[in-house]
Structures are given as structure tokens and as C-alpha cells.
mmCIF file of C-alpha atoms and ligand atoms in Angstrom:
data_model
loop_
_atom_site.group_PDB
_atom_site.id
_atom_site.type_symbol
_atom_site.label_atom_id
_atom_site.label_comp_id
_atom_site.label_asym_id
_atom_site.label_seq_id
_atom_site.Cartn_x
_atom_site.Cartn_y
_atom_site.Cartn_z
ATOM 1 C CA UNK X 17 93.924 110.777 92.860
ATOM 2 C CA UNK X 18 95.792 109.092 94.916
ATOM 3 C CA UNK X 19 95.447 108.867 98.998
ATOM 4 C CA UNK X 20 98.417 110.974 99.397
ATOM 5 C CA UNK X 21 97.458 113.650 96.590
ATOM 6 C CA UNK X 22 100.951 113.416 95.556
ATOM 7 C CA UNK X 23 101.253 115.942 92.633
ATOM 8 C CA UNK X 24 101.399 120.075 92.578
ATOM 9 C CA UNK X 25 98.031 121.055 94.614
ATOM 10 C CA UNK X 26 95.689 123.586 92.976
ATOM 11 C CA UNK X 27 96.995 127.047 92.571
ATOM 12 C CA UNK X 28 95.284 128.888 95.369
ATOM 13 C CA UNK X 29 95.774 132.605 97.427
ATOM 14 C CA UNK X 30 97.154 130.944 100.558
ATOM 15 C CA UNK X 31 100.707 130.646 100.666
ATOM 16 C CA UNK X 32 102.343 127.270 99.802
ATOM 17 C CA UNK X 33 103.557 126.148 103.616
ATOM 18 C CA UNK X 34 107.245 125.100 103.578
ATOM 19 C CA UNK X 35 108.480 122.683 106.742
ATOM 20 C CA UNK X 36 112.062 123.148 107.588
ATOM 21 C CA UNK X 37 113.137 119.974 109.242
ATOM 22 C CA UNK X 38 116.317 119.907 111.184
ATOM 23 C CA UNK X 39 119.499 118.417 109.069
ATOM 24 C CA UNK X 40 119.449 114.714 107.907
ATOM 25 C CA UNK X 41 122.118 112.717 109.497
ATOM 26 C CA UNK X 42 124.437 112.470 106.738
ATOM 27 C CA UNK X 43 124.981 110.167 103.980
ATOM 28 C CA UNK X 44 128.228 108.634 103.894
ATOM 29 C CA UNK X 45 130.627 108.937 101.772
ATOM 30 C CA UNK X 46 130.743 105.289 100.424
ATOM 31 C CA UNK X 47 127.176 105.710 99.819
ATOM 32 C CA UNK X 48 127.318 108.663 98.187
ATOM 33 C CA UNK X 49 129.817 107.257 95.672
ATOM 34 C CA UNK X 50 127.807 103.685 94.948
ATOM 35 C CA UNK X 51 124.261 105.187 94.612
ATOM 36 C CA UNK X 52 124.539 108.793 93.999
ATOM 37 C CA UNK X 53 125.326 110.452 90.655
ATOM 38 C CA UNK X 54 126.299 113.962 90.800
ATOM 39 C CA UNK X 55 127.729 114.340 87.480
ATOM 40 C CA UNK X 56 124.655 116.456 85.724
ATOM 41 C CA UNK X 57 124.060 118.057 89.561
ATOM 42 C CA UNK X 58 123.304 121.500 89.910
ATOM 43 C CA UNK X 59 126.384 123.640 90.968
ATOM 44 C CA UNK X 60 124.305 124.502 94.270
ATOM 45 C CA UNK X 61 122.743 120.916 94.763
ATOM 46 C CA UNK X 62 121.271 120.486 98.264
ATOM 47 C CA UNK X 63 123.356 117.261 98.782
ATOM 48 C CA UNK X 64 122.863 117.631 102.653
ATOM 49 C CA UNK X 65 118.854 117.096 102.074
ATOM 50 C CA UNK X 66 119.828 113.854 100.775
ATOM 51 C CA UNK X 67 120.005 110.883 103.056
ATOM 52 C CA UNK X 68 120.722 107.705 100.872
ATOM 53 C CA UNK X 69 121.536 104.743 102.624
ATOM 54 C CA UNK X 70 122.114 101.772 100.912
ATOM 55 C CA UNK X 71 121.081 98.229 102.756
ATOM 56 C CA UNK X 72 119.420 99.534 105.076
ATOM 57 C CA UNK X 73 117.265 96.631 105.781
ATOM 58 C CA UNK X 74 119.260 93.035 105.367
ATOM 59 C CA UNK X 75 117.911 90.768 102.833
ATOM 60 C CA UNK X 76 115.891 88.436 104.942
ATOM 61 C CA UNK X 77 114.238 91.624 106.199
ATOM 62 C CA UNK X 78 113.728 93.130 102.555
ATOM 63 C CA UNK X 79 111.823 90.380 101.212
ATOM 64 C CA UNK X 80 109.937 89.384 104.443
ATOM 65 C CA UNK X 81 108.967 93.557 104.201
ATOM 66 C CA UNK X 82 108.555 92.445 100.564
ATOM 67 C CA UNK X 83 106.150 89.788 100.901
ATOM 68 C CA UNK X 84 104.035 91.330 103.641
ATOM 69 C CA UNK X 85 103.639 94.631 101.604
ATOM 70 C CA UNK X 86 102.727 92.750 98.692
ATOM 71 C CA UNK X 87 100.122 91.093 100.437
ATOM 72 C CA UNK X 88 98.840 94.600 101.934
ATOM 73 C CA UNK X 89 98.607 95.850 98.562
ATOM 74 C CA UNK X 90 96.727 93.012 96.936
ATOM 75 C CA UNK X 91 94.274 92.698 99.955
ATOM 76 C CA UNK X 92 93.151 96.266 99.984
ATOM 77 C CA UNK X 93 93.848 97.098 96.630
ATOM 78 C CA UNK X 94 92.971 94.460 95.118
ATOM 79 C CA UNK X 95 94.348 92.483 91.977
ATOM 80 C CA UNK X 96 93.779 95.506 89.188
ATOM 81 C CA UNK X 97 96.676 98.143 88.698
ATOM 82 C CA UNK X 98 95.265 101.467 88.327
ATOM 83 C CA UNK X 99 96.532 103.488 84.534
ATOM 84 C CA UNK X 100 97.073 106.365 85.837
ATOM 85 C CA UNK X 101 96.476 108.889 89.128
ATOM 86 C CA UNK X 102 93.914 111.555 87.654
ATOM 87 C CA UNK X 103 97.002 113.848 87.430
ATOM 88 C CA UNK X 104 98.947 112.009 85.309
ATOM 89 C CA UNK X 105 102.223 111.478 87.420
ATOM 90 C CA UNK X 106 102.086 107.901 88.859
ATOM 91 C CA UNK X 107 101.332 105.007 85.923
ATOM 92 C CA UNK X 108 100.104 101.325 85.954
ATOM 93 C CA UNK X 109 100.796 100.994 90.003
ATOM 94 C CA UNK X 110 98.378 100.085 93.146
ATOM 95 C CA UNK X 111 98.404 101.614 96.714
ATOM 96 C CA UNK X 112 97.069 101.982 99.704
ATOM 97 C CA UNK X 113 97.690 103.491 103.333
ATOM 98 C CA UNK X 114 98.905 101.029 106.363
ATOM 99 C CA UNK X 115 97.357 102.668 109.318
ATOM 100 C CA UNK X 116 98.133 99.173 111.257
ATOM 101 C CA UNK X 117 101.676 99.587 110.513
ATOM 102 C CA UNK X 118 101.306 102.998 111.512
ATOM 103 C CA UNK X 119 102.420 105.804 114.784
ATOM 104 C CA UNK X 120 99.902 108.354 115.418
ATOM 105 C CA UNK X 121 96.821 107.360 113.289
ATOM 106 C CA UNK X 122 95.161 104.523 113.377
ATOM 107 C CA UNK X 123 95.817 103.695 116.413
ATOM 108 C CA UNK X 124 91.459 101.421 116.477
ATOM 109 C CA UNK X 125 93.134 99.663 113.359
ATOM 110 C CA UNK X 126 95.959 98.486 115.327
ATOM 111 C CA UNK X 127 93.813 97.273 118.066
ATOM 112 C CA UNK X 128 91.538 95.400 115.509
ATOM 113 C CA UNK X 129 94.356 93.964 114.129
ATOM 114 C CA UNK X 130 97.315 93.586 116.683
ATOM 115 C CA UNK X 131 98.757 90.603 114.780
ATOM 116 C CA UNK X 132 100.152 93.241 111.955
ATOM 117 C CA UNK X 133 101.496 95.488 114.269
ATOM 118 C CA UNK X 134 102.832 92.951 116.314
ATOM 119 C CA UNK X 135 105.304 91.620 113.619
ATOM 120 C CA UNK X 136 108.679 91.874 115.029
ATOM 121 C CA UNK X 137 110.391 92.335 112.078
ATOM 122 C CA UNK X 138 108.426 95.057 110.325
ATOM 123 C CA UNK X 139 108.362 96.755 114.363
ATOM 124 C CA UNK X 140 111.932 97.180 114.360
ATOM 125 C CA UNK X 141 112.454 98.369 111.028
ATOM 126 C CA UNK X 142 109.817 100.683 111.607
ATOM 127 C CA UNK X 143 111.290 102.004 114.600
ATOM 128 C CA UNK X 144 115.030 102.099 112.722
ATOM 129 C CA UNK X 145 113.314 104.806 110.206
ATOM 130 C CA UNK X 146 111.806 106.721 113.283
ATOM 131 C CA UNK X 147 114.839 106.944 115.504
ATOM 132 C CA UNK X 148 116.633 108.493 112.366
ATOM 133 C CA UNK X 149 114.715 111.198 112.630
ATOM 134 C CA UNK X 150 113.961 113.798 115.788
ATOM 135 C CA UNK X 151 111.273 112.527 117.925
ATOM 136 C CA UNK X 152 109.521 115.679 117.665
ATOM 137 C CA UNK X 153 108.218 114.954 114.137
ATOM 138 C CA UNK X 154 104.619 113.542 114.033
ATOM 139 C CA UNK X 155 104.388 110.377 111.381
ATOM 140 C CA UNK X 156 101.614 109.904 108.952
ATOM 141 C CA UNK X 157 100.233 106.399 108.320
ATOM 142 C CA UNK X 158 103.166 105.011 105.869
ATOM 143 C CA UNK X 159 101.944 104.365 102.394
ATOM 144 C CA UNK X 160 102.853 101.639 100.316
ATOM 145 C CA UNK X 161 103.202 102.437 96.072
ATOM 146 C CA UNK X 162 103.708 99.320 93.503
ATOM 147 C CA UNK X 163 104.722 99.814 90.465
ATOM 148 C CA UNK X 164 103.863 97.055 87.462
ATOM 149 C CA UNK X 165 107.127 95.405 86.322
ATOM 150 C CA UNK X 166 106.544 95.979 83.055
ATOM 151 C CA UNK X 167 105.217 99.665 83.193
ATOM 152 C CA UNK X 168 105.013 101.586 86.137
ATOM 153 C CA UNK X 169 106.553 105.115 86.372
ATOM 154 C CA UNK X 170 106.474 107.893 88.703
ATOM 155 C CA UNK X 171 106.950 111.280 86.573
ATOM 156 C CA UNK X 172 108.649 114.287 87.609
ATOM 157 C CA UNK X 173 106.600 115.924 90.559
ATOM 158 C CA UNK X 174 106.823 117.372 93.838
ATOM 159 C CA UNK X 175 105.032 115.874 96.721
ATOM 160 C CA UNK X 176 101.810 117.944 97.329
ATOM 161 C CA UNK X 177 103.089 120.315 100.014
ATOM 162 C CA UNK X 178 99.642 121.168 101.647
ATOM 163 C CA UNK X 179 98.914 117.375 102.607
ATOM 164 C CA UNK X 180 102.311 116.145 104.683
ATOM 165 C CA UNK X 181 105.364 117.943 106.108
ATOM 166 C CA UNK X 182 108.939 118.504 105.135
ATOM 167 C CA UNK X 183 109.709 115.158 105.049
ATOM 168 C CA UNK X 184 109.347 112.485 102.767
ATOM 169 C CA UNK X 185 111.312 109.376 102.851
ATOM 170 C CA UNK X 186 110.837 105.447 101.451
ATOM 171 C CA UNK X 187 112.398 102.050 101.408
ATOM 172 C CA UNK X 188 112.811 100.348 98.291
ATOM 173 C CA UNK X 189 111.311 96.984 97.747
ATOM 174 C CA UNK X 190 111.766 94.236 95.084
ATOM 175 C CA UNK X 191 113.109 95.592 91.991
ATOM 176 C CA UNK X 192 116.053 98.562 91.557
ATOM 177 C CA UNK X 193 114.841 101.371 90.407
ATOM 178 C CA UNK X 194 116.652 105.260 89.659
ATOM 179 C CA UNK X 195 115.190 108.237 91.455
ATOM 180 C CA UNK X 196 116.020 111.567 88.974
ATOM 181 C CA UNK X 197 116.192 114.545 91.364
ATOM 182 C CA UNK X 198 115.629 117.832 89.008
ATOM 183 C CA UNK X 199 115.532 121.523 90.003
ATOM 184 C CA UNK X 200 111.951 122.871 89.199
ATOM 185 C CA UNK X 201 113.433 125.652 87.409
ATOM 186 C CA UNK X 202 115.919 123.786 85.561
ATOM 187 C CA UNK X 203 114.858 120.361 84.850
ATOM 188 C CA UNK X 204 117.938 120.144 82.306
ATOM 189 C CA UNK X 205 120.285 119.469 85.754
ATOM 190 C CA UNK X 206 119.689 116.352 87.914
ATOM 191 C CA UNK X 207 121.398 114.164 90.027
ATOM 192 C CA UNK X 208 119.973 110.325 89.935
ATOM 193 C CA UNK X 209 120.129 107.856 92.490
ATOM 194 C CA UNK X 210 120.324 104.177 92.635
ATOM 195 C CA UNK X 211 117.722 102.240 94.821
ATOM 196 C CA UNK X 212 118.912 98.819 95.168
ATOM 197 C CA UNK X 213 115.989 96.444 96.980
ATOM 198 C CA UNK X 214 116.581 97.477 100.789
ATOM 199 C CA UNK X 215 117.647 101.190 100.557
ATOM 200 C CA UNK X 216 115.998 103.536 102.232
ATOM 201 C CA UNK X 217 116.095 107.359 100.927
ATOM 202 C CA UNK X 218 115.120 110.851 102.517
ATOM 203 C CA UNK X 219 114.633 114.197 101.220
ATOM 204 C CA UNK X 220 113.984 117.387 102.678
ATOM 205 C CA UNK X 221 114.570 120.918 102.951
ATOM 206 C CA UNK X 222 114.781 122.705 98.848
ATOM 207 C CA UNK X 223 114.998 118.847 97.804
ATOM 208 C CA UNK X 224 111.864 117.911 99.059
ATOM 209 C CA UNK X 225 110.543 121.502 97.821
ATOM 210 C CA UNK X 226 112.816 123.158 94.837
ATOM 211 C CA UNK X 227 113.300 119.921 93.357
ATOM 212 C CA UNK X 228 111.146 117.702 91.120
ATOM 213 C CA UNK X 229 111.117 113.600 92.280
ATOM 214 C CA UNK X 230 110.412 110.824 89.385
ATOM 215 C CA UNK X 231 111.193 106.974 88.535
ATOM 216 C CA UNK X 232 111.342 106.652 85.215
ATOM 217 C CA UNK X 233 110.212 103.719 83.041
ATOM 218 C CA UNK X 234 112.219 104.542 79.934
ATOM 219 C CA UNK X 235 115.363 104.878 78.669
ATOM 220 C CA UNK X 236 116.971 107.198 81.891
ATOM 221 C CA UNK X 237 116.101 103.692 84.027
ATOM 222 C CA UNK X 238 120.077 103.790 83.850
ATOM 223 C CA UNK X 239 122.988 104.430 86.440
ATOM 224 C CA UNK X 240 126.622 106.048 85.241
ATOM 225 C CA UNK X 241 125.889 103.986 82.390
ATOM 226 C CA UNK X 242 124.161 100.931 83.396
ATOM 227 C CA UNK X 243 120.899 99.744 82.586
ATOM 228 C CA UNK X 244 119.045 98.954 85.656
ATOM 229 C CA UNK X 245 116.354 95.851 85.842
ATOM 230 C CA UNK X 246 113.213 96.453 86.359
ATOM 231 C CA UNK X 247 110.815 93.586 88.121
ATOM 232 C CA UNK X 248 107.855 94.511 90.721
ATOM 233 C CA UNK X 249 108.958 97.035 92.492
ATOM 234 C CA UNK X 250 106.902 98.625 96.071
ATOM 235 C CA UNK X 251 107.849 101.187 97.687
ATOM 236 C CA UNK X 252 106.890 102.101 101.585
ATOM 237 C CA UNK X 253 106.872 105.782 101.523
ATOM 238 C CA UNK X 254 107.351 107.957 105.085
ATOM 239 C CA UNK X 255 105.717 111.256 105.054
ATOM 240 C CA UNK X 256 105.470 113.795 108.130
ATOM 241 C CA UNK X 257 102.507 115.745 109.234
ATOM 242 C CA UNK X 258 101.893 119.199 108.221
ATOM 243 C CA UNK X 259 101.681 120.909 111.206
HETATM 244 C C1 OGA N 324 105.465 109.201 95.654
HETATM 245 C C2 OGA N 324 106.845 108.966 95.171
HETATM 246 C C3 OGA N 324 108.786 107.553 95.176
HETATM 247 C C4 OGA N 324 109.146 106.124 95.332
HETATM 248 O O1 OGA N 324 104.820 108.227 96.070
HETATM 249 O O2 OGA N 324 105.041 110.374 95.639
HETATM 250 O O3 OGA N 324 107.419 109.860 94.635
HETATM 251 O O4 OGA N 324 110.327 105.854 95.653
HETATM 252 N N1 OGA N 324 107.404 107.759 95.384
HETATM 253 O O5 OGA N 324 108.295 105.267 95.129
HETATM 254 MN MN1 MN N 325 106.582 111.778 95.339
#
């Protein structure tokens, strides 16, 4: 399982909690029509729990973010990718939690290690995601999630809801990849998004909860036709606290 316990948690009698999170800011309209694909959508798609926006980080700062998360993941996870989370949703990838990079926890890893923190490039991205957002919300530790060029897939799941908020967002590194958005009760609808190196995405609201979330490996690794490459590709995930 992974840190986050990403999949559908154990049925249980408590009710599921659901976050509402005040609106995104919008995505714009030039972003909508480069990297979103409405075509299959739902007639009652949540398009305002969508925040997509493209370049968010310039490319000096998405392969500086690039290198330093690569060298995160291979320090603490080491050189091995794992086959497969325990529930079967995440395939051939590595991970780990950056409380250094982090607001809120790990605030004795920071002081252990104040060069990481200290980084003025990863600081100010860091506080460009924040200040997108209400100050109100409380941050988890970001996460980082690499999947093998060759192999690694996130399938179709929602984001356990009983271990982070209403919230979850994530910056694309290294390789493009498609993000398939799918209602849980009718998977046959979706609306797919392209995640060039650099974008940073948000969902929330029934997106974050209604919807199923996947990268595919296969043949739907495709935009309005396209194929997309596929190379290395991490991804720094932003989750909220449940509170
Ligand atoms: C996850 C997830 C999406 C991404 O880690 O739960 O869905 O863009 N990640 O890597
Ligand atoms: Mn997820």
C-alpha cells in the first residue's frame, strides 16, 4: 500500500466524509481548449472542479523540480520500482513523502535538513501552488509518484477519501502523460486531459469524489487523436488534510 492509501478504503459503517472546498480559480479558456477533451464528457461534467493549467512552472524550473525529485525518489526509495500497490491501481512506479519540502508536517525534518527547504526555486513554486488555493486549507506533506517509462500506470480510482481532504492536485514532471476523468457510475463517459511536463492540475468537489482518476499505459495514452510519448514520468501530488 502505498503512503497515501490511494485506492477505495474498506467498506465500513461510518459515513464516507466528503470536503467541499471553495471554487477553483478557473481554467482558462485557452487551456481548456489545448489540454482538455470534452468530447466523450458527461452532459453534467463538473468542468468548474477542474483547474488545468498548462506551463505552470517554466522549463528551467520543470527540470530543476525534475532532477531534484528524481533524486528524492531514488534516495529514499531506492533504485527498485515496486509491481504493483497491494490494491492493484498504481504499477511498476516508486514513491515516497517529502516532509522537508513540506507546510505543516515535518516541520524537525526541515530543521535537520534546511538545505532542501531552503531551495529557492522549489520555495517559490511551492508557494505558487499554495497561494492558488485559500489559506485556510491545511497541506499534507506533498508526495512524489514515478512511473517506469516503459510501464507504469495509474488505473481508474478515487483517492482514498478517509486519508486527505477535498483536494488533490499535482504537477507533472518529465514525460506527458493523459489523465482519463470517468464518472464512477458511468465509466463509459470521460473527459481526458493532457499533462505536458510543467502542468499543474486540480480536482475537487464531485471530480475529486464522483469521478474515477487514472493514467493509462495502453492504447488510451492518446489526445484528440494523438499518441502521446511516454519517458519517466514523476509526479508531485498536493493533497489537503481531512479535517
Ligand atoms: C495518485 C494519482 C495522479 C498523477 O497518486 O493517486 O492519481 O498525476 N496520481 O500522478
Ligand atoms: Mn489518485
Amino acid at each position: 500500500m502505498g503512503a497515501m492509501g490511494m485506492a477505495a478504503s474498506a467498506p465500513s459503517d461510518r459515513p464516507e466524509p466528503r470536503v467541499a472546498v471553495s471554487p477553483l480559480v478557473a481554467t482558462i479558456d485557452s487551456a481548456l481548449a489545448e489540454c482538455v477533451d470534452l468530447s466523450r464528457a458527461p452532459a453534467d461534467f463538473p468542468l468548474s472542479d477542474l483547474l488545468v493549467i498548462p506551463r505552470f512552472l517554466s522549463a528551467s524550473e520543470q527540470s530543476h523540480l525534475f532532477s531534484a525529485a528524481s533524486a528524492k525518489i531514488r534516495r529514499i526509495a531506492g533504485r527498485k520500482y515496486e509491481e504493483g500497490h497491494l490494491d492493484k491501481v498504481i504499477f511498476n512506479y516508486r514513491e515516497c513523502t517529502i516532509s522537508s519540502w513540506g507546510m505543516g508536517l515535518g516541520r524537525d525534518l526541515v530543521a535537520k535538513h534546511p538545505m532542501e527547504s531552503e531551495d529557492p526555486v522549489i520555495s517559490d513554486i511551492l508557494k505558487r501552488v499554495y497561494a492558488l488555493f485559500p489559506s485556510s486549507i491545511k497541506w499534507l506533506a506533498p508526495h512524489l509518484l514515478e512511473l517506469r517509462e516503459s510501464d507504469g500506470e495509474i488505473r481508474a480510482h478515487v483517492d482514498n477519501v478517509r486519508t486527505s481532504g477535498g483536494l488533490v492536485c499535482g504537477i507533472c514532471l518529465g514525460s506527458p502523460a493523459v489523465s482519463i476523468f470517468r464518472p464512477v457510475n458511468n465509466p463509459k463517459e470521460f473527459v481526458k486531459v493532457l499533462l505536458e511536463p510543467g502542468t499543474f492540475y486540480a480536482q475537487t468537489g464531485r471530480l475529486r469524489y464522483d469521478y474515477t482518476h487514472e493514467i493509462p499505459g495502453g492504447t488510451e495514452r492518446e489526445f484528440k487523436g494523438q499518441p502521446v510519448a511516454r519517458d519517466r514520468r514523476i509526479s508531485v501530488m498536493f493533497r489537503d488534510e481531512l479535517v
